[in-house]
Amino acid sequence: MNILLTGCAGFIGSHLAEKLLHLKHNVFGVDNFDPYYSESLKRSNLAEIEKTARELDASFHFESLDICNSEKIRELLNSNAIETVVHLAALAGVRPSLEKPCRYAKVNVEGTTNLLEEARKKNIKNFVFASSSSVYGNYKETPFNENIEVDSMISHYATTKRAGELTCKTYHNLYNMSIACLRFFTVYGPRQRPDLAINKFTHKILQGDEISIYGDGSKKRDFTYIDDIIEGTVKAINWTAQATQAAFEIFNLGEAKTTDVNTLIAMIEEAAGKDAKRKYEPNVAGDVLQTFADITKAKQILGYNPKTDISEGIQKYVHWVKERI
Ligand SMILES: NC(=O)c1ccc[n+]([C@@H]2O[C@H](COP(=O)([O-])OP(=O)(O)OC[C@H]3O[C@@H](n4cnc5c(N)ncnc54)[C@H](O)[C@@H]3O)[C@@H](O)[C@H]2O)c1
C-alpha cells in the first residue's frame, strides 16, 4: 500500500515507518519538527528510517510540512496515489496543553480535520488516528473499555484527542470512510519522548541526578511497550484496508496491566543498578490518577496480542539508554 504517515519523525512514527517498510509498504512520511522537543532527536529518528529504507531497498519519501497546511497536503495527495492515511502527528504533551490550549486545538483538531478533509476529497477511504488513554480522564472504574462515555477530560490535550475521534466518526458517517481510532496507553521503549517519565527517570537515575515525582508515587499507568503498539497499529491499518464496507471503531491499545510510579522506579533502579534520588512534589493539574486498558475489543477484532511485560520492557529500555549515554 501507499501510506501517508504523519508525525513520522517522532517516537512512535519513526518505529511505525520502519515496520511498514519491512512489510513492503511505500511510506510517505511527513513531519514539521515541532520544537516541543529537540529537532536533533527527530532528525536522528528520521536518519534511522532512511537507513532502514536503504538497507531494504524500500520506498520511503519524506516531506517537511505542517498538517495544518491544506495546500501542501493536497499537493502531496495529488502527486501520490495514497491509499491509507495514518495520522500520528500531534502536540502530545498533557501538562503543556494547559498553558497552550489554542495551539493544541489548532494542531490536534484543525490539523486532524484538515487531513480528513483532504483525504475525502481524494476519495481515500482508509484512515487510522492516534488517540489517547487520557480521554478517560479520572473515570473511577477500571479497566477502561471503549464503551465508557468519555465526557470528562482533565486536560486540553485529552479534549483535542476526543475531538479528533468525534471528527473521525463524522467523516465515517458522511463519507463512508473506514476509520480506526487507537487509544494508546503510555508508550515507552527506544526513542521515547524526552518529556515522558520513564525517559526522564532512566536518564536521571543513570546519571545520579534527582528525580521529581508528582504526588506520592501511587499514580498508576498501563505502560505499553513500543513493539506492542506498533503491532496493534499495523493490525488496525490492515483492518481498515480490508473492511468490506465502511467501518468505524475505537480500540484501546495497552498491556492490560497497571503499575504505580513507585514500582516503576524500583524496576528502573534494578535495571540501572543504581538507586534513585527521589524528590516528591505536589500533584500537577492535568495528570490522571490511573490508566488501565481493557483490550478485549482489540484482541477480538484486530487480533492484537501484546507480549511485553513491564519488567521485561524496562530492562530492554534501560539497556538501550545505557548504550547511548
Ligand atoms: N507516546 C505516548 O505515550 C502516547 C500516548 C497516547 C497517545 N499518543 C499519541 O501518539 C502520537 C505519536 O506520539 P509520540 O509519542 O510519537 O509523539 P512525538 O511528539 O514523538 O511525535 C509526534 C510528531 O508529530 C510532529 N508534529 C507535531 N505537530 C505537527 C504539525 N503541525 N505538522 C506536522 N507534524 C507535526 C512532531 O514534530 C513529532 O515528530 C500522537 O498523536 C500522540 O498524541 C502517544
mmCIF file of C-alpha atoms and ligand atoms in Angstrom:
data_model
loop_
_atom_site.group_PDB
_atom_site.id
_atom_site.type_symbol
_atom_site.label_atom_id
_atom_site.label_comp_id
_atom_site.label_asym_id
_atom_site.label_seq_id
_atom_site.Cartn_x
_atom_site.Cartn_y
_atom_site.Cartn_z
ATOM 1 C CA MET A 1 0.000 0.000 0.000
ATOM 2 C CA ASN A 2 0.966 3.630 -0.393
ATOM 3 C CA ILE A 3 0.675 5.028 3.114
ATOM 4 C CA LEU A 4 0.798 8.638 4.260
ATOM 5 C CA LEU A 5 2.258 8.675 7.777
ATOM 6 C CA THR A 6 2.082 11.936 9.720
ATOM 7 C CA GLY A 7 4.387 12.577 12.684
ATOM 8 C CA CYS A 8 6.858 10.167 11.145
ATOM 9 C CA ALA A 9 9.966 11.725 12.746
ATOM 10 C CA GLY A 10 8.525 11.281 16.235
ATOM 11 C CA PHE A 11 8.858 8.436 18.711
ATOM 12 C CA ILE A 12 6.020 6.158 17.587
ATOM 13 C CA GLY A 13 6.006 7.396 13.970
ATOM 14 C CA SER A 14 9.652 6.501 13.351
ATOM 15 C CA HIS A 15 9.155 2.927 14.611
ATOM 16 C CA LEU A 16 5.976 2.557 12.594
ATOM 17 C CA ALA A 17 7.658 3.854 9.421
ATOM 18 C CA GLU A 18 10.391 1.224 9.748
ATOM 19 C CA LYS A 19 7.884 -1.550 10.398
ATOM 20 C CA LEU A 20 5.801 -0.543 7.359
ATOM 21 C CA LEU A 21 8.925 -0.554 5.179
ATOM 22 C CA HIS A 22 9.752 -4.066 6.438
ATOM 23 C CA LEU A 23 6.218 -5.054 5.405
ATOM 24 C CA LYS A 24 6.973 -3.676 1.911
ATOM 25 C CA HIS A 25 4.589 -0.726 2.027
ATOM 26 C CA ASN A 26 5.546 2.544 0.331
ATOM 27 C CA VAL A 27 5.766 5.145 3.064
ATOM 28 C CA PHE A 28 5.211 8.863 2.504
ATOM 29 C CA GLY A 29 6.249 10.430 5.792
ATOM 30 C CA VAL A 30 5.571 13.998 6.907
ATOM 31 C CA ASP A 31 6.593 15.932 9.995
ATOM 32 C CA ASN A 32 7.253 19.604 10.743
ATOM 33 C CA PHE A 33 9.853 19.028 13.513
ATOM 34 C CA ASP A 34 7.707 20.861 16.008
ATOM 35 C CA PRO A 35 10.003 22.393 18.663
ATOM 36 C CA TYR A 36 8.150 20.729 21.580
ATOM 37 C CA TYR A 37 11.315 18.667 21.924
ATOM 38 C CA SER A 38 14.691 18.711 20.231
ATOM 39 C CA GLU A 39 14.731 18.726 16.446
ATOM 40 C CA SER A 40 18.012 16.813 16.506
ATOM 41 C CA LEU A 41 16.311 13.806 18.163
ATOM 42 C CA LYS A 42 13.672 13.835 15.425
ATOM 43 C CA ARG A 43 16.350 14.204 12.723
ATOM 44 C CA SER A 44 18.137 11.200 14.151
ATOM 45 C CA ASN A 45 14.864 9.187 14.149
ATOM 46 C CA LEU A 46 14.439 10.168 10.511
ATOM 47 C CA ALA A 47 18.019 9.107 9.738
ATOM 48 C CA GLU A 48 17.217 5.664 11.215
ATOM 49 C CA ILE A 49 14.204 5.316 8.913
ATOM 50 C CA GLU A 50 16.277 6.381 5.917
ATOM 51 C CA LYS A 51 18.973 3.859 6.838
ATOM 52 C CA THR A 52 16.366 1.077 7.081
ATOM 53 C CA ALA A 53 14.880 2.120 3.734
ATOM 54 C CA ARG A 54 18.342 1.945 2.099
ATOM 55 C CA GLU A 55 19.107 -1.448 3.641
ATOM 56 C CA LEU A 56 15.786 -2.894 2.493
ATOM 57 C CA ASP A 57 15.817 -1.018 -0.812
ATOM 58 C CA ALA A 58 12.356 0.138 0.267
ATOM 59 C CA SER A 59 10.329 3.121 -0.816
ATOM 60 C CA PHE A 60 10.421 5.982 1.707
ATOM 61 C CA HIS A 61 9.732 9.627 0.840
ATOM 62 C CA PHE A 62 9.836 12.370 3.414
ATOM 63 C CA GLU A 63 8.453 15.887 3.322
ATOM 64 C CA SER A 64 8.795 18.512 5.998
ATOM 65 C CA LEU A 65 5.329 20.009 6.247
ATOM 66 C CA ASP A 66 2.722 21.216 8.692
ATOM 67 C CA ILE A 67 -0.509 19.173 8.793
ATOM 68 C CA CYS A 68 -2.461 22.437 9.091
ATOM 69 C CA ASN A 69 -1.220 23.461 5.627
ATOM 70 C CA SER A 70 -4.061 22.170 3.458
ATOM 71 C CA GLU A 71 -2.438 23.259 0.206
ATOM 72 C CA LYS A 72 0.707 21.231 0.876
ATOM 73 C CA ILE A 73 -1.289 18.194 1.984
ATOM 74 C CA ARG A 74 -3.400 18.484 -1.191
ATOM 75 C CA GLU A 75 -0.270 18.665 -3.368
ATOM 76 C CA LEU A 76 1.127 15.591 -1.675
ATOM 77 C CA LEU A 77 -2.103 13.648 -2.141
ATOM 78 C CA ASN A 78 -2.419 14.840 -5.741
ATOM 79 C CA SER A 79 1.030 13.640 -6.708
ATOM 80 C CA ASN A 80 0.964 10.249 -4.955
ATOM 81 C CA ALA A 81 -1.671 7.536 -5.042
ATOM 82 C CA ILE A 82 -2.128 7.360 -1.260
ATOM 83 C CA GLU A 83 -4.435 4.535 -0.132
ATOM 84 C CA THR A 84 -4.277 4.887 3.647
ATOM 85 C CA VAL A 85 -3.577 7.796 5.993
ATOM 86 C CA VAL A 86 -2.029 7.006 9.378
ATOM 87 C CA HIS A 87 -2.244 10.144 11.438
ATOM 88 C CA LEU A 88 0.123 10.313 14.404
ATOM 89 C CA ALA A 89 1.266 13.959 14.206
ATOM 90 C CA ALA A 90 0.169 15.949 17.225
ATOM 91 C CA LEU A 91 1.215 18.117 20.068
ATOM 92 C CA ALA A 92 1.428 15.265 22.541
ATOM 93 C CA GLY A 93 2.182 16.728 25.973
ATOM 94 C CA VAL A 94 -0.521 16.663 28.643
ATOM 95 C CA ARG A 95 0.825 19.325 31.020
ATOM 96 C CA PRO A 96 1.931 21.818 28.294
ATOM 97 C CA SER A 97 -1.565 21.710 26.848
ATOM 98 C CA LEU A 98 -2.780 23.596 29.915
ATOM 99 C CA GLU A 99 -0.500 26.500 29.000
ATOM 100 C CA LYS A 100 -1.208 26.473 25.258
ATOM 101 C CA PRO A 101 -4.794 25.258 24.765
ATOM 102 C CA CYS A 102 -5.293 27.168 21.500
ATOM 103 C CA ARG A 103 -2.116 25.786 19.936
ATOM 104 C CA TYR A 104 -3.203 22.267 20.916
ATOM 105 C CA ALA A 105 -6.627 22.845 19.386
ATOM 106 C CA LYS A 106 -5.051 24.235 16.223
ATOM 107 C CA VAL A 107 -2.652 21.351 15.569
ATOM 108 C CA ASN A 108 -4.636 18.448 17.018
ATOM 109 C CA VAL A 109 -8.158 19.399 15.958
ATOM 110 C CA GLU A 110 -7.702 21.611 12.895
ATOM 111 C CA GLY A 111 -4.770 19.502 11.679
ATOM 112 C CA THR A 112 -6.792 16.285 12.004
ATOM 113 C CA THR A 113 -9.823 17.823 10.276
ATOM 114 C CA ASN A 114 -7.596 19.094 7.505
ATOM 115 C CA LEU A 115 -6.176 15.627 6.827
ATOM 116 C CA LEU A 116 -9.623 14.017 6.870
ATOM 117 C CA GLU A 117 -10.978 16.674 4.530
ATOM 118 C CA GLU A 118 -8.129 16.396 2.021
ATOM 119 C CA ALA A 119 -8.314 12.586 2.213
ATOM 120 C CA ARG A 120 -12.044 12.507 1.487
ATOM 121 C CA LYS A 121 -11.644 14.932 -1.434
ATOM 122 C CA LYS A 122 -9.210 12.438 -2.960
ATOM 123 C CA ASN A 123 -11.567 9.568 -2.165
ATOM 124 C CA ILE A 124 -9.063 7.980 0.228
ATOM 125 C CA LYS A 125 -11.181 5.654 2.328
ATOM 126 C CA ASN A 126 -8.818 4.334 4.992
ATOM 127 C CA PHE A 127 -7.712 6.381 7.974
ATOM 128 C CA VAL A 128 -6.038 5.481 11.283
ATOM 129 C CA PHE A 129 -5.931 8.087 14.037
ATOM 130 C CA ALA A 130 -3.744 8.117 17.175
ATOM 131 C CA SER A 131 -5.930 8.935 20.138
ATOM 132 C CA SER A 132 -5.030 8.543 23.791
ATOM 133 C CA SER A 133 -5.975 6.893 27.077
ATOM 134 C CA SER A 134 -6.138 10.413 28.521
ATOM 135 C CA VAL A 135 -9.695 10.718 27.140
ATOM 136 C CA TYR A 136 -10.858 8.561 30.080
ATOM 137 C CA GLY A 137 -9.955 11.394 32.477
ATOM 138 C CA ASN A 138 -10.366 10.355 36.120
ATOM 139 C CA TYR A 139 -13.002 7.731 35.384
ATOM 140 C CA LYS A 140 -13.120 5.587 38.524
ATOM 141 C CA GLU A 141 -13.853 2.060 37.323
ATOM 142 C CA THR A 142 -11.067 0.082 35.740
ATOM 143 C CA PRO A 143 -10.139 -1.423 33.401
ATOM 144 C CA PHE A 144 -11.319 1.204 30.927
ATOM 145 C CA ASN A 145 -13.299 -0.096 27.989
ATOM 146 C CA GLU A 146 -14.273 1.718 24.838
ATOM 147 C CA ASN A 147 -17.989 1.825 25.747
ATOM 148 C CA ILE A 148 -17.429 4.226 28.626
ATOM 149 C CA GLU A 149 -18.932 7.600 27.841
ATOM 150 C CA VAL A 150 -15.889 9.860 27.853
ATOM 151 C CA ASP A 151 -17.056 13.378 28.529
ATOM 152 C CA SER A 152 -14.963 14.484 31.490
ATOM 153 C CA MET A 153 -11.432 15.125 30.340
ATOM 154 C CA ILE A 154 -8.977 16.889 32.661
ATOM 155 C CA SER A 155 -6.530 18.296 30.093
ATOM 156 C CA HIS A 156 -6.878 20.216 26.839
ATOM 157 C CA TYR A 157 -4.703 17.563 25.223
ATOM 158 C CA ALA A 158 -7.282 14.891 26.099
ATOM 159 C CA THR A 159 -10.102 17.080 24.824
ATOM 160 C CA THR A 160 -8.352 17.577 21.476
ATOM 161 C CA LYS A 161 -7.919 13.806 21.171
ATOM 162 C CA ARG A 162 -11.600 13.203 21.878
ATOM 163 C CA ALA A 163 -12.474 15.918 19.361
ATOM 164 C CA GLY A 164 -10.260 14.085 16.847
ATOM 165 C CA GLU A 165 -12.183 10.845 17.461
ATOM 166 C CA LEU A 166 -15.528 12.594 17.002
ATOM 167 C CA THR A 167 -14.323 14.254 13.814
ATOM 168 C CA CYS A 168 -13.231 10.854 12.506
ATOM 169 C CA LYS A 169 -16.683 9.456 13.314
ATOM 170 C CA THR A 170 -18.323 12.334 11.438
ATOM 171 C CA TYR A 171 -16.197 11.648 8.345
ATOM 172 C CA HIS A 172 -17.098 7.973 8.560
ATOM 173 C CA ASN A 173 -20.814 8.842 8.803
ATOM 174 C CA LEU A 174 -20.723 11.363 5.975
ATOM 175 C CA TYR A 175 -18.308 9.812 3.501
ATOM 176 C CA ASN A 176 -18.169 6.066 4.190
ATOM 177 C CA MET A 177 -14.561 6.157 5.303
ATOM 178 C CA SER A 178 -13.129 3.197 7.255
ATOM 179 C CA ILE A 179 -11.517 4.621 10.354
ATOM 180 C CA ALA A 180 -9.771 3.164 13.396
ATOM 181 C CA CYS A 181 -9.115 5.452 16.366
ATOM 182 C CA LEU A 182 -6.422 3.970 18.593
ATOM 183 C CA ARG A 183 -6.293 4.927 22.262
ATOM 184 C CA PHE A 184 -2.622 4.428 23.068
ATOM 185 C CA PHE A 185 -1.789 3.848 26.747
ATOM 186 C CA THR A 186 1.558 5.411 27.867
ATOM 187 C CA VAL A 187 4.004 4.126 25.291
ATOM 188 C CA TYR A 188 7.682 3.539 26.120
ATOM 189 C CA GLY A 189 10.773 1.995 24.575
ATOM 190 C CA PRO A 190 13.741 3.108 22.451
ATOM 191 C CA ARG A 191 13.421 6.737 21.182
ATOM 192 C CA GLN A 192 10.758 7.510 23.785
ATOM 193 C CA ARG A 193 9.890 11.204 24.004
ATOM 194 C CA PRO A 194 12.167 13.062 26.421
ATOM 195 C CA ASP A 195 9.227 14.629 28.298
ATOM 196 C CA LEU A 196 7.846 11.247 29.425
ATOM 197 C CA ALA A 197 8.530 9.888 32.916
ATOM 198 C CA ILE A 198 10.311 6.639 32.008
ATOM 199 C CA ASN A 199 12.788 8.542 29.837
ATOM 200 C CA LYS A 200 13.415 11.228 32.479
ATOM 201 C CA PHE A 201 13.704 8.758 35.366
ATOM 202 C CA THR A 202 16.061 6.465 33.461
ATOM 203 C CA HIS A 203 18.454 9.214 32.371
ATOM 204 C CA LYS A 204 18.495 10.874 35.791
ATOM 205 C CA ILE A 205 18.945 7.637 37.747
ATOM 206 C CA LEU A 206 21.808 6.553 35.471
ATOM 207 C CA GLN A 207 23.457 9.978 35.821
ATOM 208 C CA GLY A 208 22.944 10.160 39.604
ATOM 209 C CA ASP A 209 20.580 13.166 39.367
ATOM 210 C CA GLU A 210 17.487 13.754 41.478
ATOM 211 C CA ILE A 211 14.113 12.703 40.054
ATOM 212 C CA SER A 212 10.875 14.617 40.667
ATOM 213 C CA ILE A 213 7.770 12.586 41.452
ATOM 214 C CA TYR A 214 4.477 14.470 41.271
ATOM 215 C CA GLY A 215 2.226 13.233 44.081
ATOM 216 C CA ASP A 216 3.143 10.312 46.335
ATOM 217 C CA GLY A 217 4.062 7.872 43.552
ATOM 218 C CA SER A 218 0.764 5.999 43.777
ATOM 219 C CA LYS A 219 -0.499 7.120 40.350
ATOM 220 C CA LYS A 220 -0.857 4.143 38.067
ATOM 221 C CA ARG A 221 -0.295 3.721 34.373
ATOM 222 C CA ASP A 222 -0.793 0.976 31.856
ATOM 223 C CA PHE A 223 2.688 1.191 30.297
ATOM 224 C CA THR A 224 2.785 -0.194 26.755
ATOM 225 C CA TYR A 225 5.973 -1.302 25.040
ATOM 226 C CA ILE A 226 6.584 0.257 21.631
ATOM 227 C CA ASP A 227 6.713 -3.088 19.766
ATOM 228 C CA ASP A 228 3.219 -3.940 21.010
ATOM 229 C CA ILE A 229 1.840 -0.537 19.961
ATOM 230 C CA ILE A 230 3.367 -0.978 16.521
ATOM 231 C CA GLU A 231 1.879 -4.472 16.219
ATOM 232 C CA GLY A 232 -1.579 -3.141 17.160
ATOM 233 C CA THR A 233 -1.299 -0.190 14.795
ATOM 234 C CA VAL A 234 -0.305 -2.378 11.853
ATOM 235 C CA LYS A 235 -3.273 -4.644 12.606
ATOM 236 C CA ALA A 236 -5.545 -1.581 12.634
ATOM 237 C CA ILE A 237 -4.123 -0.418 9.288
ATOM 238 C CA ASN A 238 -4.910 -3.835 7.819
ATOM 239 C CA TRP A 239 -8.369 -3.837 9.396
ATOM 240 C CA THR A 240 -9.329 -0.528 7.736
ATOM 241 C CA ALA A 241 -7.864 -1.616 4.396
ATOM 242 C CA GLN A 242 -9.670 -4.971 4.434
ATOM 243 C CA ALA A 243 -13.062 -3.701 5.583
ATOM 244 C CA THR A 244 -15.629 -4.845 3.016
ATOM 245 C CA GLN A 245 -17.882 -1.935 3.955
ATOM 246 C CA ALA A 246 -17.099 1.337 5.687
ATOM 247 C CA ALA A 247 -16.262 0.693 9.334
ATOM 248 C CA PHE A 248 -15.523 2.833 12.364
ATOM 249 C CA GLU A 249 -14.154 1.621 15.684
ATOM 250 C CA ILE A 250 -12.235 2.905 18.662
ATOM 251 C CA PHE A 251 -9.667 0.497 20.117
ATOM 252 C CA ASN A 252 -7.687 0.583 23.350
ATOM 253 C CA LEU A 253 -4.063 -0.406 22.803
ATOM 254 C CA GLY A 254 -2.393 -1.111 26.145
ATOM 255 C CA GLU A 255 -0.820 -4.025 28.007
ATOM 256 C CA ALA A 256 -3.934 -4.591 30.196
ATOM 257 C CA LYS A 257 -1.829 -4.256 33.344
ATOM 258 C CA THR A 258 -1.307 -1.261 35.580
ATOM 259 C CA THR A 259 1.788 -0.261 37.556
ATOM 260 C CA ASP A 260 2.228 2.528 40.097
ATOM 261 C CA VAL A 261 5.025 5.066 39.762
ATOM 262 C CA ASN A 262 6.917 3.866 42.867
ATOM 263 C CA THR A 263 7.016 0.304 41.495
ATOM 264 C CA LEU A 264 8.093 1.636 38.110
ATOM 265 C CA ILE A 265 11.003 3.499 39.712
ATOM 266 C CA ALA A 266 12.073 0.367 41.606
ATOM 267 C CA MET A 267 12.159 -1.506 38.269
ATOM 268 C CA ILE A 268 14.300 1.187 36.673
ATOM 269 C CA GLU A 269 16.648 1.190 39.684
ATOM 270 C CA GLU A 270 17.091 -2.554 39.391
ATOM 271 C CA ALA A 271 17.760 -2.446 35.653
ATOM 272 C CA ALA A 272 20.092 0.534 36.042
ATOM 273 C CA GLY A 273 21.913 -0.973 39.040
ATOM 274 C CA LYS A 274 21.584 2.387 40.830
ATOM 275 C CA ASP A 275 19.319 3.899 43.475
ATOM 276 C CA ALA A 276 17.138 6.887 42.621
ATOM 277 C CA LYS A 277 17.401 10.179 44.497
ATOM 278 C CA ARG A 278 13.695 10.925 44.920
ATOM 279 C CA LYS A 279 12.033 14.281 45.416
ATOM 280 C CA TYR A 280 8.269 14.203 45.955
ATOM 281 C CA GLU A 281 6.499 17.287 44.593
ATOM 282 C CA PRO A 282 2.850 18.410 44.647
ATOM 283 C CA ASN A 283 0.467 16.894 42.111
ATOM 284 C CA VAL A 284 0.175 18.760 38.830
ATOM 285 C CA ALA A 285 -3.045 19.597 37.040
ATOM 286 C CA GLY A 286 -3.894 17.502 34.004
ATOM 287 C CA ASP A 287 -2.364 14.222 35.245
ATOM 288 C CA VAL A 288 -4.947 11.472 35.624
ATOM 289 C CA LEU A 289 -4.803 9.190 38.686
ATOM 290 C CA GLN A 290 -4.749 5.912 36.824
ATOM 291 C CA THR A 291 -4.944 4.245 33.437
ATOM 292 C CA PHE A 292 -5.676 0.587 32.781
ATOM 293 C CA ALA A 293 -6.774 -0.755 29.414
ATOM 294 C CA ASP A 294 -9.409 -3.345 28.733
ATOM 295 C CA ILE A 295 -8.087 -4.716 25.440
ATOM 296 C CA THR A 296 -10.797 -7.335 24.824
ATOM 297 C CA LYS A 297 -12.124 -5.476 21.777
ATOM 298 C CA ALA A 298 -8.714 -5.038 20.112
ATOM 299 C CA LYS A 299 -7.959 -8.711 20.774
ATOM 300 C CA GLN A 300 -11.249 -9.888 19.309
ATOM 301 C CA ILE A 301 -11.479 -7.630 16.263
ATOM 302 C CA LEU A 302 -7.848 -6.929 15.409
ATOM 303 C CA GLY A 303 -6.121 -9.986 16.856
ATOM 304 C CA TYR A 304 -3.988 -7.634 18.981
ATOM 305 C CA ASN A 305 -1.819 -9.600 21.375
ATOM 306 C CA PRO A 306 0.649 -7.520 23.424
ATOM 307 C CA LYS A 307 3.607 -9.530 24.662
ATOM 308 C CA THR A 308 5.987 -7.322 26.635
ATOM 309 C CA ASP A 309 5.544 -7.267 30.373
ATOM 310 C CA ILE A 310 6.635 -4.016 32.022
ATOM 311 C CA SER A 311 9.529 -5.739 33.847
ATOM 312 C CA GLU A 312 10.956 -7.035 30.565
ATOM 313 C CA GLY A 313 10.278 -3.791 28.688
ATOM 314 C CA ILE A 314 12.019 -1.675 31.321
ATOM 315 C CA GLN A 315 15.101 -3.931 31.189
ATOM 316 C CA LYS A 316 15.232 -3.543 27.409
ATOM 317 C CA TYR A 317 14.723 0.227 27.549
ATOM 318 C CA VAL A 318 17.288 0.882 30.290
ATOM 319 C CA HIS A 319 19.795 -1.261 28.374
ATOM 320 C CA TRP A 320 19.129 0.802 25.237
ATOM 321 C CA VAL A 321 19.668 4.090 27.112
ATOM 322 C CA LYS A 322 22.828 2.790 28.842
ATOM 323 C CA GLU A 323 24.400 2.090 25.470
ATOM 324 C CA ARG A 324 23.833 5.679 24.439
ATOM 325 C CA ILE A 325 24.977 7.787 27.375
HETATM 326 N N1 LIG B 1 3.751 8.321 23.471
HETATM 327 C C1 LIG B 1 2.633 8.045 24.154
HETATM 328 O O1 LIG B 1 2.684 7.521 25.285
HETATM 329 C C2 LIG B 1 1.276 8.358 23.565
HETATM 330 C C3 LIG B 1 0.142 8.015 24.310
HETATM 331 C C4 LIG B 1 -1.115 8.313 23.780
HETATM 332 C C5 LIG B 1 -1.235 8.886 22.536
HETATM 333 N N2 LIG B 1 -0.112 9.221 21.833
HETATM 334 C C6 LIG B 1 -0.280 9.845 20.517
HETATM 335 O O2 LIG B 1 0.516 9.150 19.568
HETATM 336 C C7 LIG B 1 1.014 10.057 18.572
HETATM 337 C C8 LIG B 1 2.532 9.971 18.491
HETATM 338 O O3 LIG B 1 3.065 10.291 19.768
HETATM 339 P P1 LIG B 1 4.630 10.298 20.074
HETATM 340 O O4 LIG B 1 4.811 9.928 21.496
HETATM 341 O O5 LIG B 1 5.356 9.571 18.997
HETATM 342 O O6 LIG B 1 4.907 11.860 19.963
HETATM 343 P P2 LIG B 1 6.047 12.673 19.186
HETATM 344 O O7 LIG B 1 5.958 14.072 19.674
HETATM 345 O O8 LIG B 1 7.351 11.964 19.333
HETATM 346 O O9 LIG B 1 5.575 12.569 17.682
HETATM 347 C C9 LIG B 1 4.637 13.448 17.114
HETATM 348 C C10 LIG B 1 5.272 14.053 15.873
HETATM 349 O O10 LIG B 1 4.324 14.942 15.292
HETATM 350 C C11 LIG B 1 5.035 16.050 14.768
HETATM 351 N N3 LIG B 1 4.150 17.201 14.624
HETATM 352 C C12 LIG B 1 3.643 17.985 15.617
HETATM 353 N N4 LIG B 1 2.913 18.971 15.092
HETATM 354 C C13 LIG B 1 2.939 18.821 13.753
HETATM 355 C C14 LIG B 1 2.384 19.538 12.664
HETATM 356 N N5 LIG B 1 1.648 20.637 12.854
HETATM 357 N N6 LIG B 1 2.636 19.103 11.395
HETATM 358 C C15 LIG B 1 3.390 18.004 11.183
HETATM 359 N N7 LIG B 1 3.963 17.281 12.171
HETATM 360 C C16 LIG B 1 3.730 17.693 13.444
HETATM 361 C C17 LIG B 1 6.142 16.297 15.766
HETATM 362 O O11 LIG B 1 7.223 17.046 15.216
HETATM 363 C C18 LIG B 1 6.520 14.885 16.185
HETATM 364 O O12 LIG B 1 7.628 14.413 15.451
HETATM 365 C C19 LIG B 1 0.490 11.435 18.989
HETATM 366 O O13 LIG B 1 -0.708 11.688 18.288
HETATM 367 C C20 LIG B 1 0.196 11.283 20.476
HETATM 368 O O14 LIG B 1 -0.779 12.192 20.914
HETATM 369 C C21 LIG B 1 1.139 8.961 22.320
#
